[in-house]
């Protein structure tokens, strides 16, 4: 009886494991885009889209971009990449303004839109499918086209603080360097002066001793120390 | 001698406290139930809510000046203690004084820019008045300047 219970328990564990493995969700494909992008009228903007897939990037990968204009309810397909070929919009609003700037092998599906206009305000959706990894959420990015792009908060703040601190640091370092060089030069001059003084003293002492001995040894002349002035 | 040292340190710490309070507290402009300061606008009426201030460049420069003044004052205190133990007898606390004077100048320029440009980001009404943090900022300026000058004049004894 206990053996049967042991058997049934191991069978239950095995069944549970299989159920977990079977019911485990296949990992989905994840698509990432920035939430908002700002562009100035007339310039270009890059809508970046990156994705992560648990499968190898195959030849069947497809990347699609849709555009929903602000205030409109229709989502138009503007870009499609399939079987290694990008298909750019050549009849719609983005005719001759769009450029494929992505690389599916590098998990990048970005496009570039040139010559922005106020009608480009709206939501762009990036959708990537990498068979067999096809379950996943697409990602949206909202494009704002403005006269002048507002500088991000903190640029002015950071640059003022950084610039001021750098300037002060530079000035302090310069002052210390100049002071160090000046002191070193002073030390060298001082050493030279003391050496000269010592040489002069020795010479005067030798002269005095020479005058003292001149009566006894008139021959001993010359040999005056010449190395005193160096 | 010790009394002098204590007095100087108390003055420096007072300047530092004034700078901190003035930068952090939300009372630069007071308008009835609303207060506006460098970092956020708070309104206390039926609902109390705080929104971040605008991202105007002048407001950012005022913020930068206040933060710089705090940094310089803290550095000056640190350098004072360093110089206290390493300076030769008879030497002057030049670098401490210079940093403190810089802090004072930064506070002054920050408060001045705020005074001139606060209408850019805050619509002034009749009963808008300056809050106490603004007054503290202006108070910190002469104190910081005086503290810096004292450091420059002071000679190390003992």
GROMACS .gro file of C-alpha atoms in nm:
model
  388
    1UNK     CA    1   0.000   0.000   0.000
    2UNK     CA    2   0.280   0.244   0.096
    3UNK     CA    3   0.460   0.160  -0.226
    4UNK     CA    4   0.148   0.252  -0.423
    5UNK     CA    5   0.119   0.580  -0.233
    6UNK     CA    6   0.487   0.655  -0.304
    7UNK     CA    7   0.433   0.579  -0.674
    8UNK     CA    8   0.128   0.799  -0.697
    9UNK     CA    9   0.311   1.085  -0.519
   10UNK     CA   10   0.605   1.073  -0.765
   11UNK     CA   11   0.358   1.054  -1.051
   12UNK     CA   12   0.183   1.364  -0.914
   13UNK     CA   13   0.513   1.552  -0.895
   14UNK     CA   14   0.598   1.453  -1.251
   15UNK     CA   15   0.255   1.561  -1.373
   16UNK     CA   16   0.289   1.892  -1.192
   17UNK     CA   17   0.629   1.955  -1.350
   18UNK     CA   18   0.496   1.876  -1.695
   19UNK     CA   19   0.198   2.100  -1.637
   20UNK     CA   20   0.425   2.386  -1.532
   21UNK     CA   21   0.644   2.336  -1.837
   22UNK     CA   22   0.348   2.303  -2.067
   23UNK     CA   23   0.159   2.595  -1.924
   24UNK     CA   24   0.468   2.817  -1.902
   25UNK     CA   25   0.414   3.114  -2.138
   26UNK     CA   26   0.650   3.129  -2.429
   27UNK     CA   27   0.852   3.446  -2.379
   28UNK     CA   28   0.704   3.732  -2.571
   29UNK     CA   29   0.879   3.977  -2.793
   30UNK     CA   30   0.945   4.312  -2.624
   31UNK     CA   31   0.948   4.636  -2.817
   32UNK     CA   32   1.093   4.956  -2.674
   33UNK     CA   33   1.053   5.313  -2.797
   34UNK     CA   34   1.090   5.646  -2.619
   35UNK     CA   35   0.764   5.785  -2.493
   36UNK     CA   36   0.788   6.133  -2.643
   37UNK     CA   37   1.005   6.284  -2.909
   38UNK     CA   38   1.038   6.654  -2.981
   39UNK     CA   39   1.131   6.794  -3.318
   40UNK     CA   40   1.161   7.138  -3.470
   41UNK     CA   41   0.978   7.236  -3.787
   42UNK     CA   42   1.187   7.171  -4.095
   43UNK     CA   43   1.447   6.955  -3.930
   44UNK     CA   44   1.464   6.579  -3.903
   45UNK     CA   45   1.393   6.344  -3.615
   46UNK     CA   46   1.487   5.982  -3.545
   47UNK     CA   47   1.213   5.754  -3.414
   48UNK     CA   48   1.411   5.480  -3.249
   49UNK     CA   49   1.262   5.139  -3.188
   50UNK     CA   50   1.453   4.853  -3.032
   51UNK     CA   51   1.327   4.508  -2.951
   52UNK     CA   52   1.424   4.200  -2.762
   53UNK     CA   53   1.336   3.852  -2.878
   54UNK     CA   54   1.416   3.520  -2.720
   55UNK     CA   55   1.448   3.357  -3.062
   56UNK     CA   56   1.727   3.404  -3.311
   57UNK     CA   57   1.664   3.690  -3.552
   58UNK     CA   58   1.550   3.503  -3.860
   59UNK     CA   59   1.494   3.614  -4.217
   60UNK     CA   60   1.118   3.615  -4.156
   61UNK     CA   61   1.139   3.906  -3.913
   62UNK     CA   62   0.894   4.187  -3.989
   63UNK     CA   63   0.897   4.543  -3.856
   64UNK     CA   64   0.600   4.773  -3.910
   65UNK     CA   65   0.545   5.139  -3.830
   66UNK     CA   66   0.194   5.288  -3.808
   67UNK     CA   67   0.103   5.653  -3.780
   68UNK     CA   68  -0.205   5.799  -3.615
   69UNK     CA   69  -0.234   6.173  -3.669
   70UNK     CA   70  -0.333   6.391  -3.378
   71UNK     CA   71  -0.709   6.409  -3.357
   72UNK     CA   72  -0.761   6.132  -3.605
   73UNK     CA   73  -0.885   5.782  -3.530
   74UNK     CA   74  -0.718   5.604  -3.823
   75UNK     CA   75  -0.385   5.437  -3.789
   76UNK     CA   76  -0.204   5.431  -4.122
   77UNK     CA   77   0.073   5.191  -4.202
   78UNK     CA   78   0.374   5.386  -4.320
   79UNK     CA   79   0.665   5.143  -4.311
   80UNK     CA   80   0.711   4.770  -4.346
   81UNK     CA   81   1.020   4.557  -4.336
   82UNK     CA   82   0.989   4.194  -4.442
   83UNK     CA   83   1.218   3.925  -4.583
   84UNK     CA   84   1.520   4.151  -4.556
   85UNK     CA   85   1.362   4.432  -4.760
   86UNK     CA   86   1.243   4.770  -4.626
   87UNK     CA   87   0.930   4.913  -4.786
   88UNK     CA   88   0.904   5.289  -4.732
   89UNK     CA   89   0.592   5.500  -4.782
   90UNK     CA   90   0.610   5.647  -5.132
   91UNK     CA   91   0.252   5.753  -5.186
   92UNK     CA   92   0.132   5.890  -4.855
   93UNK     CA   93   0.209   6.188  -4.635
   94UNK     CA   94   0.565   6.071  -4.572
   95UNK     CA   95   0.649   6.038  -4.937
   96UNK     CA   96   1.021   6.098  -4.991
   97UNK     CA   97   1.062   6.210  -4.630
   98UNK     CA   98   1.127   5.882  -4.459
   99UNK     CA   99   1.446   5.685  -4.429
  100UNK     CA  100   1.512   5.341  -4.291
  101UNK     CA  101   1.783   5.364  -4.026
  102UNK     CA  102   1.750   5.033  -3.855
  103UNK     CA  103   1.932   4.702  -3.848
  104UNK     CA  104   1.725   4.399  -3.749
  105UNK     CA  105   2.037   4.196  -3.678
  106UNK     CA  106   2.129   4.456  -3.415
  107UNK     CA  107   1.772   4.456  -3.282
  108UNK     CA  108   1.714   4.809  -3.405
  109UNK     CA  109   1.411   4.915  -3.606
  110UNK     CA  110   1.446   5.293  -3.625
  111UNK     CA  111   1.327   5.526  -3.895
  112UNK     CA  112   1.417   5.887  -3.967
  113UNK     CA  113   1.165   6.148  -4.079
  114UNK     CA  114   1.299   6.454  -4.259
  115UNK     CA  115   1.150   6.796  -4.316
  116UNK     CA  116   0.905   6.791  -4.028
  117UNK     CA  117   0.576   6.970  -4.046
  118UNK     CA  118   0.296   7.043  -3.800
  119UNK     CA  119   0.085   6.772  -3.963
  120UNK     CA  120   0.333   6.515  -3.837
  121UNK     CA  121   0.212   6.561  -3.482
  122UNK     CA  122   0.074   6.231  -3.365
  123UNK     CA  123   0.147   5.883  -3.242
  124UNK     CA  124   0.382   5.640  -3.414
  125UNK     CA  125   0.355   5.270  -3.334
  126UNK     CA  126   0.642   5.026  -3.381
  127UNK     CA  127   0.551   4.661  -3.418
  128UNK     CA  128   0.801   4.379  -3.451
  129UNK     CA  129   0.730   4.014  -3.522
  130UNK     CA  130   1.001   3.756  -3.524
  131UNK     CA  131   0.849   3.414  -3.611
  132UNK     CA  132   0.801   3.196  -3.414
  133UNK     CA  133   0.818   3.467  -3.146
  134UNK     CA  134   0.513   3.670  -3.237
  135UNK     CA  135   0.330   3.734  -2.913
  136UNK     CA  136   0.408   4.076  -2.772
  137UNK     CA  137   0.301   4.434  -2.726
  138UNK     CA  138   0.387   4.703  -2.974
  139UNK     CA  139   0.522   5.031  -2.847
  140UNK     CA  140   0.412   5.386  -2.917
  141UNK     CA  141   0.597   5.712  -2.940
  142UNK     CA  142   0.433   6.054  -2.958
  143UNK     CA  143   0.593   6.310  -3.184
  144UNK     CA  144   0.563   6.679  -3.098
  145UNK     CA  145   0.664   6.923  -3.367
  146UNK     CA  146   0.737   7.268  -3.225
  147UNK     CA  147   0.877   7.601  -3.332
  148UNK     CA  148   1.162   7.573  -3.087
  149UNK     CA  149   1.246   7.268  -2.886
  150UNK     CA  150   1.258   7.356  -2.518
  151UNK     CA  151   1.591   7.273  -2.360
  152UNK     CA  152   1.566   6.988  -2.116
  153UNK     CA  153   1.544   7.088  -1.756
  154UNK     CA  154   1.878   7.082  -1.586
  155UNK     CA  155   2.097   7.168  -1.885
  156UNK     CA  156   2.138   7.532  -1.781
  157UNK     CA  157   2.161   7.436  -1.413
  158UNK     CA  158   2.426   7.173  -1.464
  159UNK     CA  159   2.632   7.379  -1.704
  160UNK     CA  160   2.641   7.683  -1.473
  161UNK     CA  161   2.743   7.480  -1.170
  162UNK     CA  162   2.995   7.271  -1.362
  163UNK     CA  163   3.147   7.570  -1.537
  164UNK     CA  164   3.182   7.776  -1.220
  165UNK     CA  165   3.340   7.493  -1.020
  166UNK     CA  166   3.581   7.415  -1.304
  167UNK     CA  167   3.681   7.779  -1.333
  168UNK     CA  168   3.745   7.811  -0.960
  169UNK     CA  169   3.943   7.487  -0.957
  170UNK     CA  170   4.153   7.606  -1.250
  171UNK     CA  171   4.228   7.942  -1.090
  172UNK     CA  172   4.325   7.781  -0.758
  173UNK     CA  173   4.550   7.529  -0.934
  174UNK     CA  174   4.714   7.809  -1.134
  175UNK     CA  175   4.778   8.018  -0.824
  176UNK     CA  176   4.932   7.723  -0.641
  177UNK     CA  177   5.151   7.639  -0.943
  178UNK     CA  178   5.276   7.995  -0.973
  179UNK     CA  179   5.346   8.010  -0.601
  180UNK     CA  180   5.531   7.677  -0.615
  181UNK     CA  181   5.751   7.790  -0.908
  182UNK     CA  182   5.818   8.122  -0.737
  183UNK     CA  183   5.920   7.956  -0.413
  184UNK     CA  184   6.145   7.710  -0.595
  185UNK     CA  185   6.314   7.995  -0.781
  186UNK     CA  186   6.358   8.177  -0.451
  187UNK     CA  187   6.519   7.867  -0.301
  188UNK     CA  188   6.762   7.832  -0.593
  189UNK     CA  189   6.857   8.200  -0.576
  190UNK     CA  190   6.903   8.172  -0.200
  191UNK     CA  191   7.132   7.874  -0.241
  192UNK     CA  192   7.340   8.057  -0.500
  193UNK     CA  193   7.365   8.362  -0.278
  194UNK     CA  194   7.480   8.161   0.023
  195UNK     CA  195   7.738   7.976  -0.190
  196UNK     CA  196   7.876   8.309  -0.316
  197UNK     CA  197   7.891   8.442   0.039
  198UNK     CA  198   8.078   8.133   0.153
  199UNK     CA  199   8.322   8.166  -0.138
  200UNK     CA  200   8.388   8.533  -0.056
  201UNK     CA  201   8.450   8.452   0.307
  202UNK     CA  202   8.693   8.174   0.217
  203UNK     CA  203   8.877   8.404  -0.025
  204UNK     CA  204   8.911   8.683   0.232
  205UNK     CA  205   9.031   8.426   0.488
  206UNK     CA  206   9.291   8.294   0.241
  207UNK     CA  207   9.408   8.650   0.158
  208UNK     CA  208   9.449   8.723   0.527
  209UNK     CA  209   9.648   8.403   0.583
  210UNK     CA  210   9.857   8.475   0.268
  211UNK     CA  211   9.946   8.825   0.389
  212UNK     CA  212  10.043   8.674   0.717
  213UNK     CA  213  10.280   8.422   0.549
  214UNK     CA  214  10.421   8.653   0.281
  215UNK     CA  215  10.723   8.738   0.495
  216UNK     CA  216  10.819   8.373   0.531
  217UNK     CA  217  10.722   8.216   0.196
  218UNK     CA  218  10.708   8.460  -0.093
  219UNK     CA  219  10.691   8.177  -0.347
  220UNK     CA  220  10.352   8.045  -0.252
  221UNK     CA  221  10.132   8.247  -0.477
  222UNK     CA  222   9.865   8.157  -0.718
  223UNK     CA  223   9.639   7.878  -0.644
  224UNK     CA  224   9.364   8.118  -0.548
  225UNK     CA  225   9.044   7.937  -0.538
  226UNK     CA  226   8.865   8.013  -0.857
  227UNK     CA  227   8.560   7.794  -0.811
  228UNK     CA  228   8.388   8.026  -0.566
  229UNK     CA  229   8.170   8.211  -0.810
  230UNK     CA  230   7.980   7.916  -0.956
  231UNK     CA  231   4.204   8.347   2.123
  232UNK     CA  232   3.975   8.051   2.161
  233UNK     CA  233   3.681   8.289   2.186
  234UNK     CA  234   3.777   8.448   1.855
  235UNK     CA  235   3.797   8.107   1.690
  236UNK     CA  236   3.461   8.009   1.831
  237UNK     CA  237   3.304   8.334   1.715
  238UNK     CA  238   3.435   8.291   1.363
  239UNK     CA  239   3.312   7.934   1.341
  240UNK     CA  240   2.969   8.035   1.473
  241UNK     CA  241   2.946   8.308   1.209
  242UNK     CA  242   3.042   8.067   0.932
  243UNK     CA  243   2.791   7.807   1.047
  244UNK     CA  244   2.522   8.075   1.069
  245UNK     CA  245   2.590   8.173   0.708
  246UNK     CA  246   2.574   7.807   0.607
  247UNK     CA  247   2.242   7.754   0.787
  248UNK     CA  248   2.095   8.066   0.628
  249UNK     CA  249   2.199   7.946   0.285
  250UNK     CA  250   2.051   7.601   0.338
  251UNK     CA  251   1.720   7.730   0.473
  252UNK     CA  252   1.687   7.990   0.203
  253UNK     CA  253   1.750   7.737  -0.073
  254UNK     CA  254   1.527   7.461   0.054
  255UNK     CA  255   1.224   7.626   0.214
  256UNK     CA  256   0.937   7.713  -0.015
  257UNK     CA  257   0.877   8.075   0.070
  258UNK     CA  258   1.037   8.303  -0.188
  259UNK     CA  259   0.710   8.450  -0.313
  260UNK     CA  260   0.395   8.448  -0.105
  261UNK     CA  261   0.058   8.514  -0.260
  262UNK     CA  262  -0.234   8.455  -0.026
  263UNK     CA  263  -0.252   8.080   0.015
  264UNK     CA  264   0.008   8.009  -0.251
  265UNK     CA  265   0.381   7.998  -0.205
  266UNK     CA  266   0.630   7.981  -0.483
  267UNK     CA  267   0.997   7.914  -0.451
  268UNK     CA  268   1.290   7.786  -0.648
  269UNK     CA  269   1.180   7.428  -0.673
  270UNK     CA  270   0.804   7.405  -0.648
  271UNK     CA  271   0.486   7.602  -0.622
  272UNK     CA  272   0.268   7.498  -0.335
  273UNK     CA  273  -0.087   7.608  -0.279
  274UNK     CA  274  -0.259   7.549   0.050
  275UNK     CA  275  -0.625   7.621   0.023
  276UNK     CA  276  -0.899   7.366   0.020
  277UNK     CA  277  -0.652   7.124  -0.139
  278UNK     CA  278  -0.283   7.126  -0.061
  279UNK     CA  279  -0.078   7.042  -0.363
  280UNK     CA  280   0.269   7.116  -0.489
  281UNK     CA  281   0.373   7.137  -0.851
  282UNK     CA  282   0.725   7.171  -0.979
  283UNK     CA  283   0.822   7.517  -1.093
  284UNK     CA  284   0.868   7.601  -1.455
  285UNK     CA  285   1.183   7.515  -1.646
  286UNK     CA  286   1.266   7.875  -1.727
  287UNK     CA  287   1.639   7.937  -1.788
  288UNK     CA  288   1.649   8.229  -1.541
  289UNK     CA  289   1.493   8.017  -1.267
  290UNK     CA  290   1.751   7.750  -1.339
  291UNK     CA  291   2.029   8.007  -1.310
  292UNK     CA  292   1.894   8.122  -0.970
  293UNK     CA  293   1.887   7.760  -0.856
  294UNK     CA  294   2.240   7.711  -0.981
  295UNK     CA  295   2.364   8.023  -0.798
  296UNK     CA  296   2.209   7.913  -0.468
  297UNK     CA  297   2.355   7.565  -0.498
  298UNK     CA  298   2.696   7.708  -0.590
  299UNK     CA  299   2.689   7.936  -0.286
  300UNK     CA  300   2.618   7.639  -0.060
  301UNK     CA  301   2.899   7.439  -0.220
  302UNK     CA  302   3.146   7.725  -0.179
  303UNK     CA  303   3.050   7.784   0.181
  304UNK     CA  304   3.087   7.417   0.272
  305UNK     CA  305   3.423   7.402   0.092
  306UNK     CA  306   3.531   7.715   0.277
  307UNK     CA  307   3.447   7.559   0.615
  308UNK     CA  308   3.636   7.244   0.524
  309UNK     CA  309   3.937   7.444   0.402
  310UNK     CA  310   3.931   7.654   0.720
  311UNK     CA  311   3.978   7.345   0.932
  312UNK     CA  312   4.251   7.221   0.698
  313UNK     CA  313   4.435   7.551   0.708
  314UNK     CA  314   4.395   7.577   1.084
  315UNK     CA  315   4.626   7.281   1.127
  316UNK     CA  316   4.861   7.325   0.831
  317UNK     CA  317   4.915   7.698   0.801
  318UNK     CA  318   5.244   7.848   0.924
  319UNK     CA  319   5.234   8.091   1.213
  320UNK     CA  320   5.147   8.440   1.094
  321UNK     CA  321   4.989   8.317   0.772
  322UNK     CA  322   4.652   8.434   0.648
  323UNK     CA  323   4.349   8.223   0.561
  324UNK     CA  324   4.339   8.345   0.204
  325UNK     CA  325   4.173   8.054   0.033
  326UNK     CA  326   3.909   8.016   0.304
  327UNK     CA  327   3.822   8.383   0.280
  328UNK     CA  328   3.811   8.379  -0.097
  329UNK     CA  329   3.571   8.085  -0.107
  330UNK     CA  330   3.346   8.248   0.150
  331UNK     CA  331   3.344   8.574  -0.045
  332UNK     CA  332   3.260   8.379  -0.361
  333UNK     CA  333   2.969   8.218  -0.177
  334UNK     CA  334   2.843   8.563  -0.078
  335UNK     CA  335   2.869   8.689  -0.434
  336UNK     CA  336   2.681   8.386  -0.563
  337UNK     CA  337   2.396   8.441  -0.317
  338UNK     CA  338   2.377   8.804  -0.414
  339UNK     CA  339   2.366   8.734  -0.784
  340UNK     CA  340   2.106   8.460  -0.733
  341UNK     CA  341   1.879   8.684  -0.529
  342UNK     CA  342   1.929   8.973  -0.771
  343UNK     CA  343   1.841   8.762  -1.075
  344UNK     CA  344   1.535   8.635  -0.892
  345UNK     CA  345   1.423   8.987  -0.806
  346UNK     CA  346   1.454   9.108  -1.161
  347UNK     CA  347   1.319   8.807  -1.346
  348UNK     CA  348   1.057   8.646  -1.127
  349UNK     CA  349   0.776   8.782  -1.343
  350UNK     CA  350   0.893   8.555  -1.624
  351UNK     CA  351   0.761   8.244  -1.459
  352UNK     CA  352   0.523   8.368  -1.193
  353UNK     CA  353   0.238   8.602  -1.277
  354UNK     CA  354   0.248   8.869  -1.009
  355UNK     CA  355  -0.077   8.985  -0.861
  356UNK     CA  356  -0.139   9.273  -0.623
  357UNK     CA  357  -0.088   9.091  -0.298
  358UNK     CA  358   0.227   8.900  -0.397
  359UNK     CA  359   0.495   8.966  -0.142
  360UNK     CA  360   0.839   8.827  -0.083
  361UNK     CA  361   0.859   8.540   0.161
  362UNK     CA  362   1.106   8.498   0.442
  363UNK     CA  363   1.339   8.265   0.250
  364UNK     CA  364   1.401   8.549   0.006
  365UNK     CA  365   1.487   8.782   0.296
  366UNK     CA  366   1.719   8.519   0.442
  367UNK     CA  367   1.903   8.500   0.111
  368UNK     CA  368   1.962   8.874   0.113
  369UNK     CA  369   2.069   8.850   0.478
  370UNK     CA  370   2.320   8.577   0.401
  371UNK     CA  371   2.499   8.797   0.149
  372UNK     CA  372   2.652   9.064   0.385
  373UNK     CA  373   2.719   8.802   0.651
  374UNK     CA  374   2.908   8.583   0.405
  375UNK     CA  375   3.103   8.882   0.278
  376UNK     CA  376   3.194   8.989   0.633
  377UNK     CA  377   3.295   8.635   0.724
  378UNK     CA  378   3.516   8.610   0.417
  379UNK     CA  379   3.685   8.943   0.486
  380UNK     CA  380   3.750   8.841   0.846
  381UNK     CA  381   3.921   8.526   0.719
  382UNK     CA  382   4.141   8.725   0.484
  383UNK     CA  383   4.244   8.970   0.755
  384UNK     CA  384   4.292   8.714   1.029
  385UNK     CA  385   4.642   8.594   1.106
  386UNK     CA  386   4.718   8.255   1.248
  387UNK     CA  387   4.853   8.277   1.601
  388UNK     CA  388   4.954   8.028   1.868
   0.00000   0.00000   0.00000
